[in-house]
Amino acid sequence: MKKVALAFDLGGTELRAALVDEEGNLLSFSAVPTQAAGGPDAVIRQIELLAATVLAETPDLLPVGIGIGAPGPLDPEAGVVIAAPTLTGWHEVPLADILSNRFQLPVRLENDANAAAVGEWRYGAGRGARSIVFVTVSTGIGGGVIADGRILHGRRGLAAEIGHMTITNEGERCFCGAVGCFEAVASGTALGRRATAHTRQFDGSMLRALSADADVTGRNVVDAARNGDALALELLHAEARWLGIGFTNLLHLYSPDVLVMGGGISHGFDLLHDTIMTTIHDRAMPAYRDVPIVAAQLGRHAGLIGAASLILGSEATSSSEQLSLHGSDNPDADISAGTKEASNG
């Protein structure tokens, strides 16, 4: 029988689930808006219902475990969500143990950015590399590091908070309270904020036209630049320079085989690439200048595929102890019971 895992991508806006096979294929998929303000009980109930929906689409397949990516900070070894800022009331929630008891399956919990990094490493743009840095540039900046074939976790899973390294002493204050964070100057939010400041409502600019005369988004800037808008191209050039500075730091810190860029702003990767590489060449030590900087390949499903591979991949299955870290000593014995529980909602 085909080996599959049940995967969840828990976000503050959307909760997504899929059944994923060993080749990284999504065999079934479903998503709902996250009841983020309802507290852990409401969201866990959503997880159960979504599992029932996904499993009902493939009744002949039984998952061998559950992988879940969730907002950090979290402790993947203990399976605990420490304090998710986008989820109300999530403080020291033992999510892996809760789901293991509900489904009678082994559960692996991982930071959502790390899960996406694993997905790109095993099945996407980082496939075949021993070490990668994955950076997602969207509303904020996050990412994950695979070092010598392992996720870099650090103390309590808090390593590689890429967005909060300081790269300047100027700019807007980051939501974390500091000035000069990579996220505060190079995220899609920061790009949109600069574009909004350079335009005015009803000024006839392409940027304001694309935003329907509301605040301009980073994606609006990418779309306008692709249409040749001079201001958008100038803003993207500045964005690429900030990204190049941040990426240079990451190359020096982690020395990856490849750096993979994902997130909403990666839709403009072809427009950003040359300036990113020029900035890296100008700032990086020679030994780091030839590291490929590439666009992510898995899109919005990277986190789901990565979460599933925590159960299906070699790292998860290298020992039975790892596989049953948050489950019974004999997880296969209870698979049918766990699937039945899920199917009953």
mmCIF file of C-alpha atoms in Angstrom:
data_model
loop_
_atom_site.group_PDB
_atom_site.id
_atom_site.type_symbol
_atom_site.label_atom_id
_atom_site.label_comp_id
_atom_site.label_asym_id
_atom_site.label_seq_id
_atom_site.Cartn_x
_atom_site.Cartn_y
_atom_site.Cartn_z
ATOM 1 C CA MET A 1 0.000 0.000 0.000
ATOM 2 C CA LYS A 2 1.147 3.537 -0.791
ATOM 3 C CA LYS A 3 2.805 5.202 2.215
ATOM 4 C CA VAL A 4 1.166 8.544 3.027
ATOM 5 C CA ALA A 5 1.136 11.135 5.788
ATOM 6 C CA LEU A 6 -1.497 13.580 6.933
ATOM 7 C CA ALA A 7 -0.086 17.114 6.861
ATOM 8 C CA PHE A 8 -1.329 20.405 8.287
ATOM 9 C CA ASP A 9 -0.167 23.970 7.708
ATOM 10 C CA LEU A 10 -1.518 26.042 10.576
ATOM 11 C CA GLY A 11 -1.492 29.767 9.842
ATOM 12 C CA GLY A 12 -3.089 32.717 11.549
ATOM 13 C CA THR A 13 -5.306 33.289 8.496
ATOM 14 C CA GLU A 14 -5.766 29.853 6.960
ATOM 15 C CA LEU A 15 -5.593 26.231 8.109
ATOM 16 C CA ARG A 16 -4.707 23.807 5.331
ATOM 17 C CA ALA A 17 -4.531 20.023 5.253
ATOM 18 C CA ALA A 18 -3.433 17.410 2.746
ATOM 19 C CA LEU A 19 -2.652 13.749 2.362
ATOM 20 C CA VAL A 20 0.849 13.545 0.899
ATOM 21 C CA ASP A 21 2.790 10.587 -0.512
ATOM 22 C CA GLU A 22 6.527 9.821 -0.462
ATOM 23 C CA GLU A 23 7.070 11.622 -3.783
ATOM 24 C CA GLY A 24 5.688 14.859 -2.357
ATOM 25 C CA ASN A 25 2.382 14.635 -4.245
ATOM 26 C CA LEU A 26 -0.797 16.036 -2.695
ATOM 27 C CA LEU A 27 -3.403 13.274 -3.012
ATOM 28 C CA SER A 28 -6.157 15.287 -1.343
ATOM 29 C CA PHE A 29 -6.356 18.842 -0.059
ATOM 30 C CA SER A 30 -8.699 21.110 1.880
ATOM 31 C CA ALA A 31 -8.468 24.506 3.592
ATOM 32 C CA VAL A 32 -10.577 26.701 5.870
ATOM 33 C CA PRO A 33 -10.126 30.130 7.499
ATOM 34 C CA THR A 34 -8.419 29.654 10.855
ATOM 35 C CA GLN A 35 -10.519 30.457 13.905
ATOM 36 C CA ALA A 36 -7.463 32.238 15.264
ATOM 37 C CA ALA A 37 -9.359 34.218 17.908
ATOM 38 C CA GLY A 38 -11.124 31.136 19.268
ATOM 39 C CA GLY A 39 -8.187 29.729 21.186
ATOM 40 C CA PRO A 40 -6.535 26.286 20.948
ATOM 41 C CA ASP A 41 -9.718 24.236 21.457
ATOM 42 C CA ALA A 42 -11.481 25.834 18.492
ATOM 43 C CA VAL A 43 -8.521 25.379 16.163
ATOM 44 C CA ILE A 44 -7.896 21.793 17.243
ATOM 45 C CA ARG A 45 -11.533 21.037 16.495
ATOM 46 C CA GLN A 46 -10.990 22.549 13.048
ATOM 47 C CA ILE A 47 -7.981 20.285 12.561
ATOM 48 C CA GLU A 48 -10.114 17.231 13.369
ATOM 49 C CA LEU A 49 -12.857 18.275 10.943
ATOM 50 C CA LEU A 50 -10.389 19.102 8.199
ATOM 51 C CA ALA A 51 -8.687 15.732 8.673
ATOM 52 C CA ALA A 52 -12.057 14.038 8.185
ATOM 53 C CA THR A 53 -12.583 15.937 4.933
ATOM 54 C CA VAL A 54 -9.149 15.078 3.547
ATOM 55 C CA LEU A 55 -9.269 11.425 4.566
ATOM 56 C CA ALA A 56 -12.763 10.992 3.092
ATOM 57 C CA GLU A 57 -11.346 11.884 -0.346
ATOM 58 C CA THR A 58 -8.936 8.927 -0.203
ATOM 59 C CA PRO A 59 -10.724 6.237 1.838
ATOM 60 C CA ASP A 60 -8.361 3.499 0.653
ATOM 61 C CA LEU A 61 -5.267 5.200 2.114
ATOM 62 C CA LEU A 62 -4.312 5.184 5.789
ATOM 63 C CA PRO A 63 -1.750 7.726 7.048
ATOM 64 C CA VAL A 64 1.260 6.467 8.981
ATOM 65 C CA GLY A 65 1.572 9.716 10.927
ATOM 66 C CA ILE A 66 0.869 13.430 11.089
ATOM 67 C CA GLY A 67 3.214 16.311 10.293
ATOM 68 C CA ILE A 68 2.193 19.840 11.207
ATOM 69 C CA GLY A 69 3.794 23.193 10.557
ATOM 70 C CA ALA A 70 2.742 25.962 12.945
ATOM 71 C CA PRO A 71 3.787 29.525 13.743
ATOM 72 C CA GLY A 72 6.736 29.900 16.076
ATOM 73 C CA PRO A 73 8.139 30.211 18.492
ATOM 74 C CA LEU A 74 7.658 26.524 19.195
ATOM 75 C CA ASP A 75 9.644 23.602 20.561
ATOM 76 C CA PRO A 76 9.686 20.817 17.952
ATOM 77 C CA GLU A 77 11.364 18.301 20.240
ATOM 78 C CA ALA A 78 8.738 18.669 22.956
ATOM 79 C CA GLY A 79 5.953 19.236 20.408
ATOM 80 C CA VAL A 80 4.870 22.449 22.137
ATOM 81 C CA VAL A 81 3.651 25.724 20.598
ATOM 82 C CA ILE A 82 5.319 28.250 22.898
ATOM 83 C CA ALA A 83 3.662 31.560 21.984
ATOM 84 C CA ALA A 84 2.223 31.934 18.481
ATOM 85 C CA PRO A 85 1.643 35.689 17.918
ATOM 86 C CA THR A 86 -1.025 35.120 15.261
ATOM 87 C CA LEU A 87 -3.089 32.677 17.356
ATOM 88 C CA THR A 88 -4.981 33.950 20.402
ATOM 89 C CA GLY A 89 -4.329 32.061 23.627
ATOM 90 C CA TRP A 90 -1.636 29.760 22.267
ATOM 91 C CA HIS A 91 0.872 29.686 25.116
ATOM 92 C CA GLU A 92 2.785 26.483 25.877
ATOM 93 C CA VAL A 93 0.218 24.315 24.045
ATOM 94 C CA PRO A 94 1.390 20.641 23.757
ATOM 95 C CA LEU A 95 -0.056 20.317 20.270
ATOM 96 C CA ALA A 96 1.809 17.171 19.236
ATOM 97 C CA ASP A 97 0.639 15.212 22.269
ATOM 98 C CA ILE A 98 -2.930 16.475 21.878
ATOM 99 C CA LEU A 99 -3.118 15.404 18.228
ATOM 100 C CA SER A 100 -1.364 12.107 18.916
ATOM 101 C CA ASN A 101 -3.990 11.269 21.538
ATOM 102 C CA ARG A 102 -6.860 12.340 19.270
ATOM 103 C CA PHE A 103 -5.700 10.439 16.182
ATOM 104 C CA GLN A 104 -3.631 7.643 17.769
ATOM 105 C CA LEU A 105 -0.822 8.402 15.325
ATOM 106 C CA PRO A 106 2.745 9.646 15.707
ATOM 107 C CA VAL A 107 2.953 13.424 15.299
ATOM 108 C CA ARG A 108 5.830 15.690 14.311
ATOM 109 C CA LEU A 109 5.486 19.422 14.995
ATOM 110 C CA GLU A 110 7.719 21.926 13.231
ATOM 111 C CA ASN A 111 8.013 25.670 12.800
ATOM 112 C CA ASP A 112 6.087 26.567 9.635
ATOM 113 C CA ALA A 113 9.117 28.226 8.028
ATOM 114 C CA ASN A 114 11.269 25.184 8.801
ATOM 115 C CA ALA A 115 8.590 22.914 7.352
ATOM 116 C CA ALA A 116 8.633 24.921 4.110
ATOM 117 C CA ALA A 117 12.430 24.743 4.087
ATOM 118 C CA VAL A 118 12.270 20.961 4.398
ATOM 119 C CA GLY A 119 9.749 20.812 1.554
ATOM 120 C CA GLU A 120 11.998 22.809 -0.775
ATOM 121 C CA TRP A 121 15.032 20.782 0.318
ATOM 122 C CA ARG A 122 13.486 17.381 -0.275
ATOM 123 C CA TYR A 123 11.254 18.090 -3.265
ATOM 124 C CA GLY A 124 11.903 21.584 -4.626
ATOM 125 C CA ALA A 125 14.649 24.052 -5.435
ATOM 126 C CA GLY A 126 17.039 22.669 -2.806
ATOM 127 C CA ARG A 127 16.742 19.042 -3.823
ATOM 128 C CA GLY A 128 20.078 17.244 -3.776
ATOM 129 C CA ALA A 129 21.809 19.866 -1.616
ATOM 130 C CA ARG A 130 23.381 18.996 1.704
ATOM 131 C CA SER A 131 22.783 22.452 3.194
ATOM 132 C CA ILE A 132 20.283 25.145 2.218
ATOM 133 C CA VAL A 133 18.950 28.410 3.548
ATOM 134 C CA PHE A 134 15.299 29.036 2.733
ATOM 135 C CA VAL A 135 14.033 32.616 3.022
ATOM 136 C CA THR A 136 10.394 33.562 2.624
ATOM 137 C CA VAL A 137 9.828 37.230 1.772
ATOM 138 C CA SER A 138 6.184 38.109 2.234
ATOM 139 C CA THR A 139 4.243 39.979 4.925
ATOM 140 C CA GLY A 140 7.339 39.427 7.065
ATOM 141 C CA ILE A 141 10.601 37.586 6.498
ATOM 142 C CA GLY A 142 11.086 34.100 7.846
ATOM 143 C CA GLY A 143 12.966 31.024 6.891
ATOM 144 C CA GLY A 144 14.697 27.849 7.840
ATOM 145 C CA VAL A 145 18.161 26.367 7.635
ATOM 146 C CA ILE A 146 19.090 22.820 6.676
ATOM 147 C CA ALA A 147 22.688 22.292 7.798
ATOM 148 C CA ASP A 148 24.510 19.088 6.839
ATOM 149 C CA GLY A 149 21.248 17.278 6.190
ATOM 150 C CA ARG A 150 19.461 18.344 9.392
ATOM 151 C CA ILE A 151 17.075 21.116 10.368
ATOM 152 C CA LEU A 152 18.916 23.668 12.461
ATOM 153 C CA HIS A 153 16.765 24.030 15.571
ATOM 154 C CA GLY A 154 18.876 25.603 18.287
ATOM 155 C CA ARG A 155 17.601 26.027 21.828
ATOM 156 C CA ARG A 156 13.883 25.189 22.019
ATOM 157 C CA GLY A 157 13.680 25.320 18.232
ATOM 158 C CA LEU A 158 14.315 29.064 18.129
ATOM 159 C CA ALA A 159 17.247 29.119 15.691
ATOM 160 C CA ALA A 160 17.268 30.995 12.379
ATOM 161 C CA GLU A 161 14.888 33.881 13.111
ATOM 162 C CA ILE A 162 16.157 35.295 9.844
ATOM 163 C CA GLY A 163 13.831 38.292 9.742
ATOM 164 C CA HIS A 164 15.124 39.722 12.994
ATOM 165 C CA MET A 165 18.822 39.987 12.321
ATOM 166 C CA THR A 166 19.850 43.658 12.335
ATOM 167 C CA ILE A 167 21.116 44.862 8.959
ATOM 168 C CA THR A 168 20.885 48.651 9.392
ATOM 169 C CA ASN A 169 20.438 51.307 12.070
ATOM 170 C CA GLU A 170 17.694 53.135 10.203
ATOM 171 C CA GLY A 171 14.161 52.630 8.942
ATOM 172 C CA GLU A 172 10.819 51.826 10.523
ATOM 173 C CA ARG A 173 10.597 50.087 13.881
ATOM 174 C CA CYS A 174 9.937 46.362 13.536
ATOM 175 C CA PHE A 175 6.945 44.807 15.304
ATOM 176 C CA CYS A 176 9.464 43.102 17.612
ATOM 177 C CA GLY A 177 10.429 46.564 18.873
ATOM 178 C CA ALA A 178 13.853 46.884 17.274
ATOM 179 C CA VAL A 179 15.014 49.213 14.515
ATOM 180 C CA GLY A 180 16.874 47.882 11.506
ATOM 181 C CA CYS A 181 15.586 44.305 11.334
ATOM 182 C CA PHE A 182 15.879 42.579 7.953
ATOM 183 C CA GLU A 183 12.093 42.136 7.999
ATOM 184 C CA ALA A 184 11.452 45.801 8.765
ATOM 185 C CA VAL A 185 13.310 46.997 5.661
ATOM 186 C CA ALA A 186 13.037 44.145 3.134
ATOM 187 C CA SER A 187 9.688 42.401 3.638
ATOM 188 C CA GLY A 188 6.794 42.751 1.238
ATOM 189 C CA THR A 189 5.129 44.932 3.856
ATOM 190 C CA ALA A 190 8.140 47.268 3.924
ATOM 191 C CA LEU A 191 8.201 47.435 0.128
ATOM 192 C CA GLY A 192 4.503 48.304 0.019
ATOM 193 C CA ARG A 193 4.956 50.926 2.725
ATOM 194 C CA ARG A 194 7.707 52.661 0.709
ATOM 195 C CA ALA A 195 5.554 52.574 -2.416
ATOM 196 C CA THR A 196 2.612 54.063 -0.539
ATOM 197 C CA ALA A 197 4.822 56.870 0.800
ATOM 198 C CA HIS A 198 6.018 57.716 -2.742
ATOM 199 C CA THR A 199 2.497 58.031 -4.140
ATOM 200 C CA ARG A 200 -0.825 59.662 -3.292
ATOM 201 C CA GLN A 201 -4.417 58.586 -3.682
ATOM 202 C CA PHE A 202 -5.867 59.441 -7.092
ATOM 203 C CA ASP A 203 -2.475 60.614 -8.408
ATOM 204 C CA GLY A 204 -2.915 58.577 -11.591
ATOM 205 C CA SER A 205 0.161 56.432 -10.929
ATOM 206 C CA MET A 206 0.226 52.788 -11.970
ATOM 207 C CA LEU A 207 0.954 51.770 -8.396
ATOM 208 C CA ARG A 208 -2.173 53.468 -7.079
ATOM 209 C CA ALA A 209 -4.218 52.146 -9.986
ATOM 210 C CA LEU A 210 -3.169 48.583 -9.170
ATOM 211 C CA SER A 211 -4.000 49.122 -5.501
ATOM 212 C CA ALA A 212 -7.414 50.634 -6.313
ATOM 213 C CA ASP A 213 -6.144 53.847 -4.663
ATOM 214 C CA ALA A 214 -5.660 52.067 -1.338
ATOM 215 C CA ASP A 215 -2.294 51.414 0.294
ATOM 216 C CA VAL A 216 0.121 49.871 -2.184
ATOM 217 C CA THR A 217 1.276 46.288 -1.540
ATOM 218 C CA GLY A 218 4.577 44.666 -2.363
ATOM 219 C CA ARG A 219 2.812 42.537 -4.955
ATOM 220 C CA ASN A 220 1.472 45.732 -6.600
ATOM 221 C CA VAL A 221 5.066 46.955 -6.902
ATOM 222 C CA VAL A 222 6.137 43.712 -8.588
ATOM 223 C CA ASP A 223 3.204 43.866 -11.022
ATOM 224 C CA ALA A 224 3.858 47.521 -11.879
ATOM 225 C CA ALA A 225 7.579 46.857 -12.405
ATOM 226 C CA ARG A 226 6.741 43.995 -14.737
ATOM 227 C CA ASN A 227 4.736 46.520 -16.754
ATOM 228 C CA GLY A 228 7.745 48.854 -16.965
ATOM 229 C CA ASP A 229 6.669 51.465 -14.389
ATOM 230 C CA ALA A 230 9.732 53.584 -13.585
ATOM 231 C CA LEU A 231 8.923 54.183 -9.907
ATOM 232 C CA ALA A 232 8.178 50.519 -9.309
ATOM 233 C CA LEU A 233 11.455 49.519 -10.948
ATOM 234 C CA GLU A 234 13.310 51.976 -8.721
ATOM 235 C CA LEU A 235 11.596 50.608 -5.620
ATOM 236 C CA LEU A 236 12.381 47.027 -6.626
ATOM 237 C CA HIS A 237 16.026 47.964 -7.147
ATOM 238 C CA ALA A 238 16.176 49.246 -3.551
ATOM 239 C CA GLU A 239 14.340 46.132 -2.349
ATOM 240 C CA ALA A 240 16.830 43.877 -4.134
ATOM 241 C CA ARG A 241 19.719 45.726 -2.518
ATOM 242 C CA TRP A 242 18.277 45.155 0.974
ATOM 243 C CA LEU A 243 17.695 41.505 0.127
ATOM 244 C CA GLY A 244 21.263 41.225 -1.145
ATOM 245 C CA ILE A 245 22.615 42.640 2.127
ATOM 246 C CA GLY A 246 20.539 40.207 4.184
ATOM 247 C CA PHE A 247 21.396 37.257 1.962
ATOM 248 C CA THR A 248 25.102 38.110 2.240
ATOM 249 C CA ASN A 249 24.837 37.807 6.020
ATOM 250 C CA LEU A 250 23.077 34.455 5.660
ATOM 251 C CA LEU A 251 25.746 33.145 3.292
ATOM 252 C CA HIS A 252 28.479 34.123 5.750
ATOM 253 C CA LEU A 253 26.604 32.623 8.711
ATOM 254 C CA TYR A 254 25.464 29.293 7.261
ATOM 255 C CA SER A 255 27.557 28.644 4.118
ATOM 256 C CA PRO A 256 24.758 26.808 2.277
ATOM 257 C CA ASP A 257 25.007 25.000 -1.045
ATOM 258 C CA VAL A 258 22.057 27.077 -2.234
ATOM 259 C CA LEU A 259 19.865 29.907 -0.947
ATOM 260 C CA VAL A 260 16.194 29.541 -1.881
ATOM 261 C CA MET A 261 13.841 32.538 -1.903
ATOM 262 C CA GLY A 262 10.109 32.009 -1.519
ATOM 263 C CA GLY A 263 7.114 34.069 -0.413
ATOM 264 C CA GLY A 264 4.940 36.548 -2.268
ATOM 265 C CA ILE A 265 7.791 38.819 -3.354
ATOM 266 C CA SER A 266 9.526 35.869 -5.037
ATOM 267 C CA HIS A 267 6.983 36.335 -7.848
ATOM 268 C CA GLY A 268 9.326 39.150 -8.876
ATOM 269 C CA PHE A 269 12.478 37.051 -8.476
ATOM 270 C CA ASP A 270 13.539 37.501 -12.106
ATOM 271 C CA LEU A 271 13.381 41.293 -11.642
ATOM 272 C CA LEU A 272 15.298 41.172 -8.354
ATOM 273 C CA HIS A 273 17.968 38.598 -9.132
ATOM 274 C CA ASP A 274 20.619 40.671 -10.889
ATOM 275 C CA THR A 275 20.738 43.401 -8.215
ATOM 276 C CA ILE A 276 20.729 40.787 -5.444
ATOM 277 C CA MET A 277 23.713 39.070 -7.043
ATOM 278 C CA THR A 278 25.551 42.354 -7.643
ATOM 279 C CA THR A 279 25.062 43.297 -3.997
ATOM 280 C CA ILE A 280 26.317 39.909 -2.834
ATOM 281 C CA HIS A 281 29.355 40.184 -5.118
ATOM 282 C CA ASP A 282 30.132 43.628 -3.709
ATOM 283 C CA ARG A 283 29.742 42.627 -0.053
ATOM 284 C CA ALA A 284 30.478 38.918 0.349
ATOM 285 C CA MET A 285 33.882 37.346 0.767
ATOM 286 C CA PRO A 286 35.006 35.686 -2.487
ATOM 287 C CA ALA A 287 34.380 32.133 -1.289
ATOM 288 C CA TYR A 288 30.658 32.868 -0.868
ATOM 289 C CA ARG A 289 29.946 34.702 -4.115
ATOM 290 C CA ASP A 290 29.234 31.628 -6.249
ATOM 291 C CA VAL A 291 26.419 30.224 -4.088
ATOM 292 C CA PRO A 292 23.287 30.001 -6.274
ATOM 293 C CA ILE A 293 20.360 32.214 -5.259
ATOM 294 C CA VAL A 294 17.242 30.581 -6.704
ATOM 295 C CA ALA A 295 13.458 30.905 -6.560
ATOM 296 C CA ALA A 296 11.391 28.388 -4.615
ATOM 297 C CA GLN A 297 9.528 25.779 -6.659
ATOM 298 C CA LEU A 298 6.740 24.423 -4.446
ATOM 299 C CA GLY A 299 4.756 27.625 -3.930
ATOM 300 C CA ARG A 300 2.086 27.662 -1.245
ATOM 301 C CA HIS A 301 2.304 23.897 -0.701
ATOM 302 C CA ALA A 302 5.927 23.868 0.489
ATOM 303 C CA GLY A 303 4.907 23.830 4.148
ATOM 304 C CA LEU A 304 2.433 20.975 3.710
ATOM 305 C CA ILE A 305 4.871 18.865 1.720
ATOM 306 C CA GLY A 306 7.642 19.559 4.211
ATOM 307 C CA ALA A 307 5.422 18.725 7.190
ATOM 308 C CA ALA A 308 4.475 15.404 5.617
ATOM 309 C CA SER A 309 8.105 14.576 4.895
ATOM 310 C CA LEU A 310 8.892 14.904 8.609
ATOM 311 C CA ILE A 311 6.949 11.652 8.881
ATOM 312 C CA LEU A 312 7.789 10.117 5.500
ATOM 313 C CA GLY A 313 11.356 11.309 4.944
ATOM 314 C CA SER A 314 14.605 9.635 5.885
ATOM 315 C CA GLU A 315 15.112 11.991 8.841
ATOM 316 C CA ALA A 316 11.830 10.895 10.389
ATOM 317 C CA THR A 317 12.082 7.194 9.568
ATOM 318 C CA SER A 318 15.750 6.664 10.384
ATOM 319 C CA SER A 319 14.731 5.189 13.731
ATOM 320 C CA SER A 320 11.513 3.961 15.261
ATOM 321 C CA GLU A 321 12.256 6.117 18.283
ATOM 322 C CA GLN A 322 12.061 9.264 16.175
ATOM 323 C CA LEU A 323 8.880 8.168 14.429
ATOM 324 C CA SER A 324 7.081 7.458 17.691
ATOM 325 C CA LEU A 325 8.390 10.518 19.506
ATOM 326 C CA HIS A 326 4.826 11.771 20.019
ATOM 327 C CA GLY A 327 2.771 8.586 19.668
ATOM 328 C CA SER A 328 2.451 5.036 20.866
ATOM 329 C CA ASP A 329 5.391 2.638 20.852
ATOM 330 C CA ASN A 330 3.656 0.724 18.079
ATOM 331 C CA PRO A 331 1.966 3.395 15.960
ATOM 332 C CA ASP A 332 0.880 0.998 13.204
ATOM 333 C CA ALA A 333 -1.293 -0.905 15.671
ATOM 334 C CA ASP A 334 -3.587 2.096 16.110
ATOM 335 C CA ILE A 335 -3.644 3.561 12.601
ATOM 336 C CA SER A 336 -7.131 2.266 11.788
ATOM 337 C CA ALA A 337 -8.497 3.557 15.083
ATOM 338 C CA GLY A 338 -6.936 6.965 14.537
ATOM 339 C CA THR A 339 -8.267 7.195 11.006
ATOM 340 C CA LYS A 340 -11.727 6.203 12.129
ATOM 341 C CA GLU A 341 -11.671 8.874 14.808
ATOM 342 C CA ALA A 342 -10.660 11.461 12.267
ATOM 343 C CA SER A 343 -13.261 10.357 9.758
ATOM 344 C CA ASN A 344 -15.970 10.700 12.371
ATOM 345 C CA GLY A 345 -14.911 14.327 12.859
#
